[in-house]
Short mmCIF file of C-alpha atoms in Angstrom, two decimals:
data_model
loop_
_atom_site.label_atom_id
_atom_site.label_comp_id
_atom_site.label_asym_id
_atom_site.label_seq_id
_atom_site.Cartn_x
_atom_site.Cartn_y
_atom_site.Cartn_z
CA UNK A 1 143.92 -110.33 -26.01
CA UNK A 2 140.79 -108.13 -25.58
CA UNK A 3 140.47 -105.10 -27.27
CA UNK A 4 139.61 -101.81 -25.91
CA UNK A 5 135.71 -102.05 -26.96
CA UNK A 6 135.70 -105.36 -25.26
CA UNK A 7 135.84 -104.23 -21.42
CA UNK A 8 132.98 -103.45 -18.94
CA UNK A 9 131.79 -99.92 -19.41
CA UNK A 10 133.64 -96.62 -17.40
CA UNK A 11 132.02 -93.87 -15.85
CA UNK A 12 130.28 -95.65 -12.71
CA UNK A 13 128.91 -93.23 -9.74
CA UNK A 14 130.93 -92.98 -6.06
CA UNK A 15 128.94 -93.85 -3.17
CA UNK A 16 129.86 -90.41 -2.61
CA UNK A 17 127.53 -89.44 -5.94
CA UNK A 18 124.93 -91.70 -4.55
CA UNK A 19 124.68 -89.51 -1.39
CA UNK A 20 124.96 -86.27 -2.71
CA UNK A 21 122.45 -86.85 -5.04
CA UNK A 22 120.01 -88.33 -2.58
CA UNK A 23 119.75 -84.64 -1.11
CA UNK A 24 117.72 -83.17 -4.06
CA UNK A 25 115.04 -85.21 -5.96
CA UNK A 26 116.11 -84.22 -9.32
CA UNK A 27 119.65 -85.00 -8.64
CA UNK A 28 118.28 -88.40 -7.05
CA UNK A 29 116.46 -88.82 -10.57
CA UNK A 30 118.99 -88.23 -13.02
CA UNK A 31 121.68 -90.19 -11.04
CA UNK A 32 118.65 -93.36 -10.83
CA UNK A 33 118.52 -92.90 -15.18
CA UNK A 34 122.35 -92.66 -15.01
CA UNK A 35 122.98 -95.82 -12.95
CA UNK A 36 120.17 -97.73 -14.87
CA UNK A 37 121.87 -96.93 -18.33
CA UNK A 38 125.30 -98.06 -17.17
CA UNK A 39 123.46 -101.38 -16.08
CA UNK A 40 121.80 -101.47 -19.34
CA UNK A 41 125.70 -101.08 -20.61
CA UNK A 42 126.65 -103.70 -18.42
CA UNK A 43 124.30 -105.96 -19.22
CA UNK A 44 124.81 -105.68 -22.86
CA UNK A 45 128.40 -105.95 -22.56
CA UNK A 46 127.99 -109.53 -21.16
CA UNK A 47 125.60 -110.43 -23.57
CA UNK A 48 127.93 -109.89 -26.48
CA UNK A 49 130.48 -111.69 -25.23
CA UNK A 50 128.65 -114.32 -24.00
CA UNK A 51 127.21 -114.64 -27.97
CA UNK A 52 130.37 -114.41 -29.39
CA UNK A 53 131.62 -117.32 -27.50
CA UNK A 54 128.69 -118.83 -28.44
CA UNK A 55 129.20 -118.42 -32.39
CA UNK A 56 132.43 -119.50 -31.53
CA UNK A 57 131.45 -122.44 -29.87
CA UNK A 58 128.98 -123.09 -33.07
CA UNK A 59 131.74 -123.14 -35.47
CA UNK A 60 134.24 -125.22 -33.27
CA UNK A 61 131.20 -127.87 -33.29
CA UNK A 62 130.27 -127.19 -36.68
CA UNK A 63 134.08 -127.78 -37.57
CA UNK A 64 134.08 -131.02 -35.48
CA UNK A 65 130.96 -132.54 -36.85
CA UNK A 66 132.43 -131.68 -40.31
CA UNK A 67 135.56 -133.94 -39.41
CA UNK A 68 133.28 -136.81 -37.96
CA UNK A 69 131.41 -136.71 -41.35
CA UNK A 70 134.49 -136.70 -43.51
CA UNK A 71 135.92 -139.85 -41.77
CA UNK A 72 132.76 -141.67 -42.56
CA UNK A 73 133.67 -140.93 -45.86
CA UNK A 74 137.26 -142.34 -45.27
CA UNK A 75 135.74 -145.20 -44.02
CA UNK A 76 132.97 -146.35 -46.63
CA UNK A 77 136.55 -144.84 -49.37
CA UNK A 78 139.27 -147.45 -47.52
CA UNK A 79 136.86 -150.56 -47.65
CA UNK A 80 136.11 -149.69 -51.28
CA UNK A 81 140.18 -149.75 -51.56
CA UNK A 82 140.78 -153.04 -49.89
CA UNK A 83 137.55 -154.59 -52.05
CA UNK A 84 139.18 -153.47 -55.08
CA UNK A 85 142.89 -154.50 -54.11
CA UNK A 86 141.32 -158.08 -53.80
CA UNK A 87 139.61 -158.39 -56.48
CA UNK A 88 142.86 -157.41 -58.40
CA UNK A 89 145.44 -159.94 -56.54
CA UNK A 90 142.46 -162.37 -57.20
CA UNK A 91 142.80 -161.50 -61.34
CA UNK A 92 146.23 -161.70 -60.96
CA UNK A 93 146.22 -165.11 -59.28
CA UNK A 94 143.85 -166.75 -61.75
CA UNK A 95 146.21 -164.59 -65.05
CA UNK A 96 149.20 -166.33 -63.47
CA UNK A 97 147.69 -169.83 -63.05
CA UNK A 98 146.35 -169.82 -66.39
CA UNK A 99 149.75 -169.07 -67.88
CA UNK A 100 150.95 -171.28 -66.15
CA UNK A 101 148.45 -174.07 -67.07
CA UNK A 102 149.29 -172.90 -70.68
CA UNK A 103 153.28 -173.61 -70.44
CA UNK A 104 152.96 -176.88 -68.49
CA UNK A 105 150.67 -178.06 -71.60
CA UNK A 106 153.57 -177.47 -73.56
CA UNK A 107 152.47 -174.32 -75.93
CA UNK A 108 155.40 -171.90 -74.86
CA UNK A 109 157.66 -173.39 -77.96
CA UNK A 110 155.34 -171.80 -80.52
CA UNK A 111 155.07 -173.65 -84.04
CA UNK A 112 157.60 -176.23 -83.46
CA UNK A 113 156.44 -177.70 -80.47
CA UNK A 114 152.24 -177.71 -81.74
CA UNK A 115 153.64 -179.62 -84.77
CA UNK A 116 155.08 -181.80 -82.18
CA UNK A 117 151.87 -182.07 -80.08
CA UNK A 118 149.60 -182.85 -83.16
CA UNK A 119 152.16 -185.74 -83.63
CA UNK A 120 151.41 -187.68 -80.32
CA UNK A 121 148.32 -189.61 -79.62
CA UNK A 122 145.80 -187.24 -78.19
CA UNK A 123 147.38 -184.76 -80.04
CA UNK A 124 144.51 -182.63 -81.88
CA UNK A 125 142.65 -182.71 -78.25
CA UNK A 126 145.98 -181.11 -76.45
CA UNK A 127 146.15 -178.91 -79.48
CA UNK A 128 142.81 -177.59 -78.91
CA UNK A 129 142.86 -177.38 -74.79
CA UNK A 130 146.00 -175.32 -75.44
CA UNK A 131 144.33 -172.58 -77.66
CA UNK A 132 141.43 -172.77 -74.97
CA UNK A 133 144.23 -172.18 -72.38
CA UNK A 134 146.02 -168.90 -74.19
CA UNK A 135 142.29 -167.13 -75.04
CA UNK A 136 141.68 -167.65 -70.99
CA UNK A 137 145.01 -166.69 -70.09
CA UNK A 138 144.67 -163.62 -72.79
CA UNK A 139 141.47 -162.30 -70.94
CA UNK A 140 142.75 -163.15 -67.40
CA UNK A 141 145.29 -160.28 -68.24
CA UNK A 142 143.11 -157.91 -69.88
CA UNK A 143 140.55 -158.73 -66.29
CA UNK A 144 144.06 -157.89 -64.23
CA UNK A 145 144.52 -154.46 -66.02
CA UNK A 146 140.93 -153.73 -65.42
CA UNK A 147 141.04 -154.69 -61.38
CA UNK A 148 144.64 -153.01 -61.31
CA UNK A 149 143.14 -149.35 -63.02
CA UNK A 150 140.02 -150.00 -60.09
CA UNK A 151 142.40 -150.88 -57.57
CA UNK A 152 144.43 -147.93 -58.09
CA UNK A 153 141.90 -145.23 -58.82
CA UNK A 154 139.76 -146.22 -55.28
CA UNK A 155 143.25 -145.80 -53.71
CA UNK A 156 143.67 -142.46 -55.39
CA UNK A 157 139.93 -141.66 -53.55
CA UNK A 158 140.50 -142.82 -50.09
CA UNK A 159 144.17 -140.80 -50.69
CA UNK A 160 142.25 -137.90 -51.33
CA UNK A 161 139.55 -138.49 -48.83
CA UNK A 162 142.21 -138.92 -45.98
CA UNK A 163 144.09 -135.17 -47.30
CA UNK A 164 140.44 -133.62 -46.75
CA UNK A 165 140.49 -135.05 -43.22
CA UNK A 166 143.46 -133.79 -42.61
CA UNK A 167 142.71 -130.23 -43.46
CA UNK A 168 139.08 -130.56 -41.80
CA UNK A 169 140.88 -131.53 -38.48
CA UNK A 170 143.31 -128.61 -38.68
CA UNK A 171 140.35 -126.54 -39.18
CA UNK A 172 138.55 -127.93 -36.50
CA UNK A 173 141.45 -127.59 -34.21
CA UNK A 174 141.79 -123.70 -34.82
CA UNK A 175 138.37 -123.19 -34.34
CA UNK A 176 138.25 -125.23 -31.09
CA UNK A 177 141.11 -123.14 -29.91
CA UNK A 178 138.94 -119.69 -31.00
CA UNK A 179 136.14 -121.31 -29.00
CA UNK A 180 138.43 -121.03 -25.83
CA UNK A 181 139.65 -117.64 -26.21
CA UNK A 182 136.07 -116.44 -26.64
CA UNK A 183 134.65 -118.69 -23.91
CA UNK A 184 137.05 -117.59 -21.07
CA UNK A 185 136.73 -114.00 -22.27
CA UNK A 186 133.43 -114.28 -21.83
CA UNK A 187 133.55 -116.03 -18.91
CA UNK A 188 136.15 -113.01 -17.59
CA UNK A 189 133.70 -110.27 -18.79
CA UNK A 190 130.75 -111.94 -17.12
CA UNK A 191 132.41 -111.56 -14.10
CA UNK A 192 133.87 -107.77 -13.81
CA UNK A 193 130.52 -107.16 -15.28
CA UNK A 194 128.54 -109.27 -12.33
CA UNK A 195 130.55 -107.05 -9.80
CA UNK A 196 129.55 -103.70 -11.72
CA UNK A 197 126.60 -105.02 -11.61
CA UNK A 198 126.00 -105.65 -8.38
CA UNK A 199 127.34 -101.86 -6.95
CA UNK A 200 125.23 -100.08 -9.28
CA UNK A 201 122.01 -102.22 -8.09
CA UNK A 202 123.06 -101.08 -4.63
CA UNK A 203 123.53 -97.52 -5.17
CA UNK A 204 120.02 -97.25 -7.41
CA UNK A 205 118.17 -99.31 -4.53
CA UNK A 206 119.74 -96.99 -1.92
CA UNK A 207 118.81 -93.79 -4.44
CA UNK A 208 115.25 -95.25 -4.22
CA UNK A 209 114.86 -96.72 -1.44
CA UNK A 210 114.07 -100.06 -2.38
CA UNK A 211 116.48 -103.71 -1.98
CA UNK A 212 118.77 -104.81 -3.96
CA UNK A 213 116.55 -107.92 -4.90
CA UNK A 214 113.52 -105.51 -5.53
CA UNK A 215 115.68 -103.62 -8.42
CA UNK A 216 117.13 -107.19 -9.31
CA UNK A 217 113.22 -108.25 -9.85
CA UNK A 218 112.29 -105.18 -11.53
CA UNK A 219 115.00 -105.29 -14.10
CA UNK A 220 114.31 -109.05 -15.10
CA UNK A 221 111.09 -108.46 -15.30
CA UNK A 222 111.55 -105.29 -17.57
CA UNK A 223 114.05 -107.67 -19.85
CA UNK A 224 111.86 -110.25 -19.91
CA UNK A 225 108.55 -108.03 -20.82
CA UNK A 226 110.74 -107.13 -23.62
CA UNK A 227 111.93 -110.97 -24.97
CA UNK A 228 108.10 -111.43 -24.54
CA UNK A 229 107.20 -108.59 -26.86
CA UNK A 230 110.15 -109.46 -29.23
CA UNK A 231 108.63 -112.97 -29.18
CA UNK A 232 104.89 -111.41 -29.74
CA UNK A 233 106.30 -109.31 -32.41
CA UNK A 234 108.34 -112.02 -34.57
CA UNK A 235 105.00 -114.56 -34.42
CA UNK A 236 102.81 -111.54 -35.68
CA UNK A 237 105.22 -111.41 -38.64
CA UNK A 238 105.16 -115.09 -38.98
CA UNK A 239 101.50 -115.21 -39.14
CA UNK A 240 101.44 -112.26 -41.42
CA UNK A 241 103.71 -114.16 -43.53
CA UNK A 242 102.13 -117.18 -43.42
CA UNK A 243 98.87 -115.58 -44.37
CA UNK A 244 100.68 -113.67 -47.17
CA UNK A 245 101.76 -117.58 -48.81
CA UNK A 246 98.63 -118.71 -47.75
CA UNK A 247 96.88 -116.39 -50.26
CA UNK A 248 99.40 -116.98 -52.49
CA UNK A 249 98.62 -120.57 -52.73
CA UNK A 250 95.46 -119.91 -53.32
CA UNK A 251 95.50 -117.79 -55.75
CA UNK A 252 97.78 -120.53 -57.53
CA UNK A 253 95.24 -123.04 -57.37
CA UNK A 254 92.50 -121.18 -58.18
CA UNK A 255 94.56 -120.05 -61.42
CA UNK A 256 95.18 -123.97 -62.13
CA UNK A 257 91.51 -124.94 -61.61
CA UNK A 258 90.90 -121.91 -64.30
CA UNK A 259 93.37 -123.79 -66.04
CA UNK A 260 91.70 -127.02 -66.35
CA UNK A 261 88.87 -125.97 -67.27
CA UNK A 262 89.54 -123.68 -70.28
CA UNK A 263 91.95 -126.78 -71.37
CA UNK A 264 88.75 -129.30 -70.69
CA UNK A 265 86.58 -127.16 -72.52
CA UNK A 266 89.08 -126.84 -75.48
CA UNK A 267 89.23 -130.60 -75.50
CA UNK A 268 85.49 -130.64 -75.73
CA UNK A 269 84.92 -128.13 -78.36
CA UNK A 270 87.98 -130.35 -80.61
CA UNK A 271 85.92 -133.48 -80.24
CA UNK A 272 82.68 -131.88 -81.24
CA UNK A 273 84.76 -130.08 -84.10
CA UNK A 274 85.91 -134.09 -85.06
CA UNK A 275 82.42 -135.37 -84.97
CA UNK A 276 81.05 -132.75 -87.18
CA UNK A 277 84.05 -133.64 -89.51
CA UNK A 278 83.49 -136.95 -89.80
CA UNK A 279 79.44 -136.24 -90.12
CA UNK A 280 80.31 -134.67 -93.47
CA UNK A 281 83.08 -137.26 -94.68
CA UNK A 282 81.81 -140.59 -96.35
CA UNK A 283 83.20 -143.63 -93.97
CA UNK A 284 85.33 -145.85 -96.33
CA UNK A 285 85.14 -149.70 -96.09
CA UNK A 286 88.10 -150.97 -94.50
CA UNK A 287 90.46 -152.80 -96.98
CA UNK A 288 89.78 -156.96 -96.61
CA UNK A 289 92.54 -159.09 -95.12
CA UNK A 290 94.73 -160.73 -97.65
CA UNK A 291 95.79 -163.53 -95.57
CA UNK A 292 97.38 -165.40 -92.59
CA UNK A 293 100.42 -162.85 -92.35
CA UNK A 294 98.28 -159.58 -92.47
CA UNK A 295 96.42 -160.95 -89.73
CA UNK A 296 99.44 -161.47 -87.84
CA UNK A 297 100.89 -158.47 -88.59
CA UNK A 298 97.61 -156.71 -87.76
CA UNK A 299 97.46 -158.54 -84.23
CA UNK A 300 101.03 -157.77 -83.72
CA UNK A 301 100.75 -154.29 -84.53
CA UNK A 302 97.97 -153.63 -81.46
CA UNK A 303 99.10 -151.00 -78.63
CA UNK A 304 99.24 -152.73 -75.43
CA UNK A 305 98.58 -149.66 -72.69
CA UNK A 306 101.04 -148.66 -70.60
CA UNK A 307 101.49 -149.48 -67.00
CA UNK A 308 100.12 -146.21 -65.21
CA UNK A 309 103.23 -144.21 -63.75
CA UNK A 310 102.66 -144.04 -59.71
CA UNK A 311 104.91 -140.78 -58.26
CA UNK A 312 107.33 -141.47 -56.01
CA UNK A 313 106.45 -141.00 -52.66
CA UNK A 314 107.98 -137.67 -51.09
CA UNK A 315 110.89 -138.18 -48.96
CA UNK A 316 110.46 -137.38 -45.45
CA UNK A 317 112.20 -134.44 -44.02
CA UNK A 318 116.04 -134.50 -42.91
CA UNK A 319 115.81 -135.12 -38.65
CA UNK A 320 117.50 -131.70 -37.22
CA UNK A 321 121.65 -132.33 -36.66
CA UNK A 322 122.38 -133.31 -32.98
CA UNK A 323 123.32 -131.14 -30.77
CA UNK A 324 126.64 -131.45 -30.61
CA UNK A 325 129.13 -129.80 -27.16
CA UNK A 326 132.00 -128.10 -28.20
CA UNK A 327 133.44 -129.25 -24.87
CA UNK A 328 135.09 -125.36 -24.26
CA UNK A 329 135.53 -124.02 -20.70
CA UNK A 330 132.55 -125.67 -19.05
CA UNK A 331 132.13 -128.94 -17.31
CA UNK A 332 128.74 -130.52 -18.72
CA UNK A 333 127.05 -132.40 -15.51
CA UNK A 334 123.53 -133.59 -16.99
CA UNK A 335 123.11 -135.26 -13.38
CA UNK A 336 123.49 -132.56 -11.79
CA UNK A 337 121.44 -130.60 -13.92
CA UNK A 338 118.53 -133.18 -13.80
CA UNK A 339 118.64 -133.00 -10.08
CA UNK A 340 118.88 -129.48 -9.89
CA UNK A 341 115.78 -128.97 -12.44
CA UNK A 342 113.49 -131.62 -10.57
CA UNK A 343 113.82 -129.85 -7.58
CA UNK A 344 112.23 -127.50 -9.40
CA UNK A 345 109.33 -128.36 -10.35
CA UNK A 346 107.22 -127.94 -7.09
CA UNK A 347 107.63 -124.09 -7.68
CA UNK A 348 105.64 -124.11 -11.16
CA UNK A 349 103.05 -126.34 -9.66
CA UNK A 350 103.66 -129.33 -11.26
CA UNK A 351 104.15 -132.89 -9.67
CA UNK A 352 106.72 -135.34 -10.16
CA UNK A 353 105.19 -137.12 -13.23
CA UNK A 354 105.99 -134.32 -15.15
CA UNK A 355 110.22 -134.50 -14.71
CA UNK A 356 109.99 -138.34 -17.18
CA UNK A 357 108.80 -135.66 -19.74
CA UNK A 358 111.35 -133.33 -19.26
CA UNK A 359 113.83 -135.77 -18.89
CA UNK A 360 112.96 -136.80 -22.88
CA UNK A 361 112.48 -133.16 -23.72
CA UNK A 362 115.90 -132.03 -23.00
CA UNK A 363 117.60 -135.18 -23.44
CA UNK A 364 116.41 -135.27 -26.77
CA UNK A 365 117.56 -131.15 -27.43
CA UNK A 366 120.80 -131.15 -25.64
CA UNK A 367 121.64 -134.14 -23.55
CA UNK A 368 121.26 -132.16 -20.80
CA UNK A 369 124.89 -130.62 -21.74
CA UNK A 370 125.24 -126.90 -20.47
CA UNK A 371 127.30 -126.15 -23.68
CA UNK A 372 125.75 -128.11 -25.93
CA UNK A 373 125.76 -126.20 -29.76
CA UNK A 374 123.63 -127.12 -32.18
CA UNK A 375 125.80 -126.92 -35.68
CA UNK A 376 122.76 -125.32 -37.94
CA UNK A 377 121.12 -122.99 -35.81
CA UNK A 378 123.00 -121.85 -33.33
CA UNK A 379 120.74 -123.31 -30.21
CA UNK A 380 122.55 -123.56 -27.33
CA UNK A 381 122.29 -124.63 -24.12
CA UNK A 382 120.19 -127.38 -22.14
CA UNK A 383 117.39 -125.77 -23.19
CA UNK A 384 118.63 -125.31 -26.97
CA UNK A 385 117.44 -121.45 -26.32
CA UNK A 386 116.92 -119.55 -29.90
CA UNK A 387 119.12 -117.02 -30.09
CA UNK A 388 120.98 -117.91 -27.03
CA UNK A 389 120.85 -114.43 -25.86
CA UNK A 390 116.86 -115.39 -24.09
CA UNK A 391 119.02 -116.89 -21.18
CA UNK A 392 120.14 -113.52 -20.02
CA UNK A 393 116.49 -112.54 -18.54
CA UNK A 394 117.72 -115.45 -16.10
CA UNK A 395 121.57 -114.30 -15.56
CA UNK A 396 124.77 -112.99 -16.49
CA UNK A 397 125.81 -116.26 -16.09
CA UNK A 398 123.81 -118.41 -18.41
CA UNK A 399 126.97 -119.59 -20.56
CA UNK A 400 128.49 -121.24 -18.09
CA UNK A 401 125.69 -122.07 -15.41
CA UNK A 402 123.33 -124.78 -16.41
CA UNK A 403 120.68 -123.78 -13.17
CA UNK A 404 120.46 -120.26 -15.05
CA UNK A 405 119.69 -122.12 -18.20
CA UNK A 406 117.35 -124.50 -16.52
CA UNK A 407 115.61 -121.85 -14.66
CA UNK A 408 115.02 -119.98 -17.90
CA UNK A 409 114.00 -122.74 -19.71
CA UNK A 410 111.41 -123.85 -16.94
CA UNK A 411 109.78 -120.11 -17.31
CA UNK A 412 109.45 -120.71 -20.79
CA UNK A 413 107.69 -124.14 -20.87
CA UNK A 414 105.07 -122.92 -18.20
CA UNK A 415 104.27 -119.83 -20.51
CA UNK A 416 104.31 -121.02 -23.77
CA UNK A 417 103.38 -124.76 -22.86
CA UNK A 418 101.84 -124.50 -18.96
CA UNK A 419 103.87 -128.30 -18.47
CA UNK A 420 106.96 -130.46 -19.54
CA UNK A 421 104.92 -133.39 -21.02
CA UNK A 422 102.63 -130.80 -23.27
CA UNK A 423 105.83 -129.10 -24.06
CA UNK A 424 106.95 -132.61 -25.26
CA UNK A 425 104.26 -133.93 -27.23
CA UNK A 426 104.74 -130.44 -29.67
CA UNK A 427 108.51 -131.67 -29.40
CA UNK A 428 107.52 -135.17 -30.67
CA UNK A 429 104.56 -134.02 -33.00
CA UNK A 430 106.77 -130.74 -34.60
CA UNK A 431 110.16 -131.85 -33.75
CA UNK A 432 110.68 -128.92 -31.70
CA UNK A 433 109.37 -127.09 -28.95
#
């Protein structure tokens, strides 16, 4: 159920306003500002519902990739089980046949019957296979208790593991069901909002005498001069921050070369300090060898060196988690998509060679999936857009339409990369692009 601050915004002009304001250029002004601020409302009413479905969608896949993991676990837990239920029916097998090797050789009648035994005649041989016989049979059982305590506490694990399943998939299952509420509300104030939108781009082109698609233009260009000076700002900061650690670092290494040397040179002045020492004290004679033994224990007393300690090697960095499609509210057609985006590329200039690169690219970020969520960061989309939210320069629509999505993600390849295939060798030299 939505809640009050979840609907479009209130307060749009009449046709009638439109009209009478057209009569006087100041009323014609302020009823422009007015209509442009409810877009603006508009607009940002969309957007937040459109991100909430997509946090939504984030956790449901989060959630589900979560269960996936945990059933690995169950897996790798359950053949760990079964190995350990073998190996104790196989102790129990080999206690049981040795008892019963013991009793057939006659030793069950204690005293009595090995009296009896050392009578016959191979008797002292039987006597002594039969003790041979008990001590197996005696650490047969004691193997048996050990395999029966494994077996038991690997089914106590994959028990356990299973009960963490369960609770993962009940978790998952609410938070797919979340996903849905948030993606049709979206998906419901996307389109009131789209028909706001559209009567309020009329009336201001009418107010100024302009087209719809002319104010359409203008606006998408305003939104996306403003993603483009968000983007400006937040490298700025990187690099500012980057320059900040560079310093840093070197600051630290210049303080560890300072370092060095003040230890080297204390190292130096402790070996002249030693020499001068042993300037001024008389060298005694070392004490003669007494014989074969000292010289042995001389010789055996010499410090081999050490083998020289090589550091490990540093592990490489984790790949970045799949992105992963919640599967809520939209139907994913990647061949669609692929068709629809190499039609495309004619209108940025670039030739058909460049659609096998952008192919891999977005195959590689989304599987050309017009949901697809990536768990960790929140990516979304064909185009794995960061925040999701950049879409919107493209459409109202971008959650559910994957040309929206492509069409944005085209734009931003020409202006941050000019093609697909430079765009993908950052993608397969940074992992991202």
């Amino acid at each position: 159920m939505a809640g009050a601050d979840d609907g479009p915004p209130s307060g749009y002009p009449t046709w009638a306003d439109v009209q009478a304001a057209k009569s006087n250029a100041d009323s014609a002004k302020a009823e422009a500002d007015r209509i442009g601020s409810l877009l603006t409302s508009v607009e940002s009413t969309a957007a937040d519902a459109s991100a909430k479905a997509v946090t939504a969608g984030a956790a449901s896949a989060k959630a589900a990739q979560a269960v996936k993991d945990q059933q690995q676990v169950v897996a790798v837990l359950d053949a760990e089980a079964a190995k350990r239920a073998a190996e104790r029916d196989a102790a129990q097998r080999q206690a049981g046949q040795l008892a019963a090797d013991s009793y057939m050789g006659g030793s069950g009648g204690g005293p009595i019957e090995a009296l009896s035994v050392i009578g016959q005649q191979d008797g002292l041989n039987r006597l002594q296979t039969l003790q041979v016989l008990g001590d197996q049979t005696a650490q047969a059982v004691r193997d048996y208790r050990v395999a029966a305590n494994a077996a038991a506490a690997a089914e106590d694990a994959s028990q356990a593991a299973k009960d963490a399943l369960a609770d993962l998939a009940a978790t998952a299952a609410q938070q797919f069901s979340l996903a849905q509420q948030a993606q049709q509300q979206a998906q419901d104030v996307v389109t009131q909002t789209q028909q706001h939108e559209d009567l309020l781009l009329a009336q201001l082109a009418d107010l100024k005498g302009t087209s719809v698609e002319v104010e359409q233009k203008y606006r998408e260009g305003q939104a996306a001069q403003a993603a483009y000076a968000a983007a400006q700002e937040a490298k700025r900061r990187a690099a500012e921050q980057a320059a900040q650690q560079a310093a840093a670092e070197a600051q630290r290494r210049q303080q560890e070369a300072l370092a060095r040397q003040q230890e080297a040179l204390a190292q130096q002045q402790a070996q002249q300090q030693q020499v001068q020492t042993q300037r001024q004290v008389p060298v005694q004679p070392p004490a003669p060898v007494q014989g074969p033994a000292a010289s042995g224990q001389a010789q055996g007393a010499a410090v081999i060196p050490a083998a020289p300690v090589v550091a490990p090697l540093p592990a490489a960095p984790p790949p970045p988690p799949p992105a992963v499609s919640p599967g809520v509210g939209v139907v994913d057609d990647p061949a669609g998509a692929q068709a629809y985006a190499s039609s495309q590329l004619g209108a940025y200039g670039w030739d058909s060679g460049q659609f096998g690169c952008l192919l891999k690219l977005w195959t590689q970020e989304s599987s050309w999936l017009t949901d697809a969520t990536n768990p960790s960061s929140g990516a979304y989309g064909i185009a794995q857009a960061l925040p999701p939210s950049k879409y919107y320069t493209a459409g109202s629509d971008w959650l559910t339409n994957y040309r929206t999505q492509i069409n944005w993600g085209l734009g931003y390849i020409a202006s941050r990369y000019g093609t697909p295939c430079n765009a993908w060798a950052h993608e397969v030299s940074a992992g991202w692009y």
